[in-house]
mmCIF file of C-alpha atoms in Angstrom:
data_model
loop_
_atom_site.group_PDB
_atom_site.id
_atom_site.type_symbol
_atom_site.label_atom_id
_atom_site.label_comp_id
_atom_site.label_asym_id
_atom_site.label_seq_id
_atom_site.Cartn_x
_atom_site.Cartn_y
_atom_site.Cartn_z
ATOM 1 C CA UNK A 12 -0.119 -0.045 0.149
ATOM 2 C CA UNK A 13 1.788 3.064 -1.284
ATOM 3 C CA UNK A 14 -0.367 5.773 0.424
ATOM 4 C CA UNK A 15 0.257 9.237 -0.724
ATOM 5 C CA UNK A 16 2.860 9.436 -3.293
ATOM 6 C CA UNK A 17 4.267 12.754 -4.494
ATOM 7 C CA UNK A 18 6.689 13.459 -7.435
ATOM 8 C CA UNK A 19 8.995 14.821 -7.910
ATOM 9 C CA UNK A 20 10.812 14.863 -4.713
ATOM 10 C CA UNK A 21 13.071 17.683 -5.775
ATOM 11 C CA UNK A 22 12.893 20.528 -8.291
ATOM 12 C CA UNK A 23 14.616 23.623 -9.306
ATOM 13 C CA UNK A 24 12.769 26.062 -11.632
ATOM 14 C CA UNK A 25 13.607 29.236 -13.220
ATOM 15 C CA UNK A 26 11.462 32.290 -12.684
ATOM 16 C CA UNK A 27 8.439 32.292 -14.850
ATOM 17 C CA UNK A 28 8.656 28.586 -15.750
ATOM 18 C CA UNK A 29 5.661 26.666 -15.207
ATOM 19 C CA UNK A 30 5.240 22.913 -13.731
ATOM 20 C CA UNK A 31 2.905 20.558 -12.149
ATOM 21 C CA UNK A 32 3.545 18.738 -8.780
ATOM 22 C CA UNK A 33 1.966 15.271 -8.813
ATOM 23 C CA UNK A 34 0.013 13.803 -5.959
ATOM 24 C CA UNK A 35 -1.552 10.339 -5.971
ATOM 25 C CA UNK A 36 -3.333 8.214 -3.240
ATOM 26 C CA UNK A 37 -4.422 4.431 -3.369
ATOM 27 C CA UNK A 38 -6.589 4.700 -0.315
ATOM 28 C CA UNK A 39 -9.717 5.757 -1.936
ATOM 29 C CA UNK A 40 -9.874 8.773 -0.005
ATOM 30 C CA UNK A 41 -12.412 11.680 -0.850
ATOM 31 C CA UNK A 42 -10.424 14.479 0.672
ATOM 32 C CA UNK A 43 -7.181 15.733 -0.656
ATOM 33 C CA UNK A 44 -5.070 18.927 0.219
ATOM 34 C CA UNK A 45 -2.012 20.809 -0.651
ATOM 35 C CA UNK A 46 0.215 22.580 2.024
ATOM 36 C CA UNK A 47 3.196 24.439 1.749
ATOM 37 C CA UNK A 48 5.771 24.439 4.559
ATOM 38 C CA UNK A 49 8.088 27.565 5.071
ATOM 39 C CA UNK A 50 10.586 28.161 7.909
ATOM 40 C CA UNK A 51 8.724 29.917 10.705
ATOM 41 C CA UNK A 52 5.409 29.828 9.076
ATOM 42 C CA UNK A 53 4.406 26.078 9.741
ATOM 43 C CA UNK A 54 1.862 24.543 7.153
ATOM 44 C CA UNK A 55 -0.202 26.641 5.064
ATOM 45 C CA UNK A 56 -3.135 25.150 3.257
ATOM 46 C CA UNK A 57 -2.971 26.095 -0.597
ATOM 47 C CA UNK A 58 -5.885 24.215 -2.250
ATOM 48 C CA UNK A 59 -8.078 21.245 -1.206
ATOM 49 C CA UNK A 60 -10.751 19.088 -2.646
ATOM 50 C CA UNK A 61 -13.535 17.059 -0.982
ATOM 51 C CA UNK A 62 -14.106 15.021 -4.073
ATOM 52 C CA UNK A 63 -13.609 14.478 -7.830
ATOM 53 C CA UNK A 64 -14.778 17.584 -9.627
ATOM 54 C CA UNK A 65 -14.700 19.798 -6.600
ATOM 55 C CA UNK A 66 -11.830 22.059 -5.295
ATOM 56 C CA UNK A 67 -11.731 25.096 -3.187
ATOM 57 C CA UNK A 68 -9.073 27.788 -2.077
ATOM 58 C CA UNK A 69 -7.093 27.507 1.181
ATOM 59 C CA UNK A 70 -5.209 30.266 3.060
ATOM 60 C CA UNK A 71 -2.451 30.962 0.149
ATOM 61 C CA UNK A 72 -3.986 30.089 -3.217
ATOM 62 C CA UNK A 73 -2.398 32.647 -5.426
ATOM 63 C CA UNK A 74 -0.050 31.517 -8.091
ATOM 64 C CA UNK A 75 -1.457 27.952 -8.031
ATOM 65 C CA UNK A 76 -4.026 25.856 -9.828
ATOM 66 C CA UNK A 77 -5.482 22.582 -9.154
ATOM 67 C CA UNK A 78 -7.989 20.160 -10.706
ATOM 68 C CA UNK A 79 -9.498 16.907 -9.273
ATOM 69 C CA UNK A 80 -10.461 14.785 -12.359
ATOM 70 C CA UNK A 81 -10.196 11.323 -10.353
ATOM 71 C CA UNK A 82 -10.395 10.323 -6.819
ATOM 72 C CA UNK A 83 -6.813 9.256 -6.911
ATOM 73 C CA UNK A 84 -4.973 12.262 -8.262
ATOM 74 C CA UNK A 85 -4.714 15.909 -7.183
ATOM 75 C CA UNK A 86 -1.946 17.773 -9.075
ATOM 76 C CA UNK A 87 -0.802 21.204 -8.214
ATOM 77 C CA UNK A 88 -0.038 23.623 -10.958
ATOM 78 C CA UNK A 89 2.560 26.522 -10.802
ATOM 79 C CA UNK A 90 1.561 28.837 -13.649
ATOM 80 C CA UNK A 91 4.536 31.293 -13.568
ATOM 81 C CA UNK A 92 7.108 30.347 -10.844
ATOM 82 C CA UNK A 93 8.216 33.101 -8.520
ATOM 83 C CA UNK A 94 11.131 32.840 -5.926
ATOM 84 C CA UNK A 95 8.523 33.342 -3.277
ATOM 85 C CA UNK A 96 7.241 29.877 -4.142
ATOM 86 C CA UNK A 97 10.325 28.283 -2.957
ATOM 87 C CA UNK A 98 9.061 25.849 -0.382
ATOM 88 C CA UNK A 99 8.369 22.346 0.542
ATOM 89 C CA UNK A 100 5.055 21.187 -0.787
ATOM 90 C CA UNK A 101 2.984 18.544 1.053
ATOM 91 C CA UNK A 102 0.008 16.744 -0.338
ATOM 92 C CA UNK A 103 -2.351 14.962 2.164
ATOM 93 C CA UNK A 104 -5.421 12.836 1.774
ATOM 94 C CA UNK A 105 -8.145 11.567 4.261
ATOM 95 C CA UNK A 106 -11.384 9.718 4.349
ATOM 96 C CA UNK A 107 -13.063 12.843 5.539
ATOM 97 C CA UNK A 108 -12.229 16.146 7.226
ATOM 98 C CA UNK A 109 -12.307 14.743 10.786
ATOM 99 C CA UNK A 110 -10.200 11.689 10.421
ATOM 100 C CA UNK A 111 -6.397 11.880 10.451
ATOM 101 C CA UNK A 112 -4.643 12.976 7.273
ATOM 102 C CA UNK A 113 -2.055 11.007 5.610
ATOM 103 C CA UNK A 114 0.777 12.936 4.144
ATOM 104 C CA UNK A 115 3.276 12.424 1.279
ATOM 105 C CA UNK A 116 6.965 12.597 1.651
ATOM 106 C CA UNK A 117 7.043 16.221 0.243
ATOM 107 C CA UNK A 118 8.504 18.001 -2.744
ATOM 108 C CA UNK A 119 11.232 20.425 -2.201
ATOM 109 C CA UNK A 120 10.979 23.258 -4.791
ATOM 110 C CA UNK A 121 13.450 25.961 -5.395
ATOM 111 C CA UNK A 122 12.769 28.813 -7.784
ATOM 112 C CA UNK A 123 15.783 30.803 -8.856
ATOM 113 C CA UNK B 1 -9.808 31.991 11.257
ATOM 114 C CA UNK B 2 -8.610 29.618 13.683
ATOM 115 C CA UNK B 3 -4.852 29.882 14.712
ATOM 116 C CA UNK B 4 -2.723 27.494 16.662
ATOM 117 C CA UNK B 5 0.178 28.638 18.817
ATOM 118 C CA UNK B 6 2.847 26.174 19.777
ATOM 119 C CA UNK B 7 5.306 26.415 22.676
ATOM 120 C CA UNK B 8 8.180 26.338 22.785
ATOM 121 C CA UNK B 9 9.249 26.850 19.279
ATOM 122 C CA UNK B 10 12.208 24.676 19.742
ATOM 123 C CA UNK B 11 13.509 22.392 22.583
ATOM 124 C CA UNK B 12 16.769 20.714 23.402
ATOM 125 C CA UNK B 13 16.710 18.021 26.031
ATOM 126 C CA UNK B 14 19.035 15.450 27.358
ATOM 127 C CA UNK B 15 18.278 12.041 26.716
ATOM 128 C CA UNK B 16 16.029 10.168 29.440
ATOM 129 C CA UNK B 17 14.477 13.586 30.270
ATOM 130 C CA UNK B 18 10.816 14.293 30.127
ATOM 131 C CA UNK B 19 9.383 17.290 28.175
ATOM 132 C CA UNK B 20 6.102 19.016 27.344
ATOM 133 C CA UNK B 21 4.741 20.733 24.245
ATOM 134 C CA UNK B 22 1.832 23.021 24.282
ATOM 135 C CA UNK B 23 -0.669 23.893 21.644
ATOM 136 C CA UNK B 24 -3.084 26.749 22.120
ATOM 137 C CA UNK B 25 -6.054 27.602 19.902
ATOM 138 C CA UNK B 26 -7.540 30.908 19.352
ATOM 139 C CA UNK B 27 -11.048 29.186 18.866
ATOM 140 C CA UNK B 28 -12.971 26.555 20.370
ATOM 141 C CA UNK B 29 -11.293 23.037 19.582
ATOM 142 C CA UNK B 30 -13.436 20.566 17.869
ATOM 143 C CA UNK B 31 -10.589 18.142 17.237
ATOM 144 C CA UNK B 32 -6.873 18.251 18.021
ATOM 145 C CA UNK B 33 -4.284 16.329 15.904
ATOM 146 C CA UNK B 34 -0.681 15.656 16.809
ATOM 147 C CA UNK B 35 1.786 14.975 14.090
ATOM 148 C CA UNK B 36 5.615 14.349 13.966
ATOM 149 C CA UNK B 37 7.897 15.096 11.246
ATOM 150 C CA UNK B 38 11.381 13.768 10.897
ATOM 151 C CA UNK B 39 13.866 16.231 9.303
ATOM 152 C CA UNK B 40 13.236 16.347 5.644
ATOM 153 C CA UNK B 41 10.246 13.870 5.646
ATOM 154 C CA UNK B 42 6.603 13.931 5.675
ATOM 155 C CA UNK B 43 4.314 14.238 8.515
ATOM 156 C CA UNK B 44 3.363 11.082 10.650
ATOM 157 C CA UNK B 45 0.129 11.089 12.631
ATOM 158 C CA UNK B 46 0.544 10.515 16.278
ATOM 159 C CA UNK B 47 -2.949 10.804 17.801
ATOM 160 C CA UNK B 48 -6.242 12.604 17.708
ATOM 161 C CA UNK B 49 -8.162 14.225 20.647
ATOM 162 C CA UNK B 50 -11.755 14.948 20.458
ATOM 163 C CA UNK B 51 -13.318 15.319 23.790
ATOM 164 C CA UNK B 52 -12.332 17.721 26.695
ATOM 165 C CA UNK B 53 -10.412 15.929 29.171
ATOM 166 C CA UNK B 54 -9.431 13.267 26.754
ATOM 167 C CA UNK B 55 -5.958 11.668 27.231
ATOM 168 C CA UNK B 56 -4.205 9.175 24.875
ATOM 169 C CA UNK B 57 -0.968 7.393 24.982
ATOM 170 C CA UNK B 58 1.484 5.736 22.502
ATOM 171 C CA UNK B 59 4.393 4.408 23.723
ATOM 172 C CA UNK B 60 6.046 7.134 25.784
ATOM 173 C CA UNK B 61 4.032 9.982 24.229
ATOM 174 C CA UNK B 62 0.885 11.189 26.014
ATOM 175 C CA UNK B 63 -1.509 13.894 24.799
ATOM 176 C CA UNK B 64 -4.179 15.623 26.601
ATOM 177 C CA UNK B 65 -6.963 17.934 25.569
ATOM 178 C CA UNK B 66 -8.321 20.631 27.755
ATOM 179 C CA UNK B 67 -11.129 21.984 26.002
ATOM 180 C CA UNK B 68 -12.006 24.749 28.506
ATOM 181 C CA UNK B 69 -8.452 26.298 28.023
ATOM 182 C CA UNK B 70 -8.703 25.553 24.188
ATOM 183 C CA UNK B 71 -5.186 23.946 24.761
ATOM 184 C CA UNK B 72 -3.672 20.492 24.179
ATOM 185 C CA UNK B 73 -0.306 19.180 25.734
ATOM 186 C CA UNK B 74 1.946 16.533 24.339
ATOM 187 C CA UNK B 75 4.305 14.978 27.024
ATOM 188 C CA UNK B 76 7.173 12.596 26.143
ATOM 189 C CA UNK B 77 8.630 10.712 29.079
ATOM 190 C CA UNK B 78 12.202 9.548 29.182
ATOM 191 C CA UNK B 79 13.043 11.009 25.787
ATOM 192 C CA UNK B 80 15.149 9.033 23.370
ATOM 193 C CA UNK B 81 16.986 10.238 20.113
ATOM 194 C CA UNK B 82 14.296 8.582 18.202
ATOM 195 C CA UNK B 83 11.961 11.397 19.584
ATOM 196 C CA UNK B 84 13.837 14.011 17.699
ATOM 197 C CA UNK B 85 11.853 15.859 14.933
ATOM 198 C CA UNK B 86 9.154 18.386 14.546
ATOM 199 C CA UNK B 87 5.958 18.100 16.550
ATOM 200 C CA UNK B 88 2.953 19.778 14.825
ATOM 201 C CA UNK B 89 -0.649 20.228 16.264
ATOM 202 C CA UNK B 90 -3.630 20.596 13.827
ATOM 203 C CA UNK B 91 -7.201 21.403 14.476
ATOM 204 C CA UNK B 92 -10.486 21.206 12.779
ATOM 205 C CA UNK B 93 -11.759 24.549 11.865
ATOM 206 C CA UNK B 94 -14.927 25.857 13.329
ATOM 207 C CA UNK B 95 -17.109 25.089 10.138
ATOM 208 C CA UNK B 96 -15.559 21.495 9.779
ATOM 209 C CA UNK B 97 -15.545 22.071 6.049
ATOM 210 C CA UNK B 98 -11.816 22.700 5.557
ATOM 211 C CA UNK B 99 -8.689 20.670 6.097
ATOM 212 C CA UNK B 100 -6.715 20.922 9.211
ATOM 213 C CA UNK B 101 -4.971 24.175 10.460
ATOM 214 C CA UNK B 102 -1.653 23.752 11.797
ATOM 215 C CA UNK B 103 0.672 25.386 14.329
ATOM 216 C CA UNK B 104 4.227 26.349 13.380
ATOM 217 C CA UNK B 105 5.704 23.277 15.121
ATOM 218 C CA UNK B 106 8.169 22.625 17.721
ATOM 219 C CA UNK B 107 11.571 21.498 16.864
ATOM 220 C CA UNK B 108 12.784 18.837 19.443
ATOM 221 C CA UNK B 109 16.463 17.730 19.906
ATOM 222 C CA UNK B 110 17.479 14.951 22.128
ATOM 223 C CA UNK B 111 21.060 15.018 22.918
ATOM 224 C CA UNK B 112 23.017 12.150 24.600
#
């Protein structure tokens, strides 16, 4: 059972480039979320989804897009990367908003 | 919006010593979750507290929820190097319709 899988683990982008961070879960969880973790800031919610076809914004959504075409996948798109988006990104999934969330191993993104 | 404040921000303890980490919410707690993050890795779920006065233990880690104080504490007995990492508390929002809000974390180091 793989749980929550994030790819890539590391990425360096140039300012203005676009890319997609992949997140897949094999637990048939309805709820999936993207967080970013920055020093001194903790985990901040970017976008989340409560089911296929349904997404909503979190605390820091600007500069990011998401879609949820399947239950398993929840990709995060950076439209035009900026140095302020240098961070560690975590994807999480859960059966609901109450039960515990399972986290991926993270994607460390550097924008130069 | 709900905010969680963790204290201390960092902690260095000698192996074998006990320690306590606190998590205080700005609003009523409907559910409190403790996670541990090893350096450079994802978050591992430790335990969930939902009722005032509830106390749970896992090996040498005990967490309590004080609903009136809107606070939870995580206590580690006889700390070991394996306990080192970042401990984060997360909470359900008031609406219960969004993913967890997290504190900024407490970085624990255990020295021999």
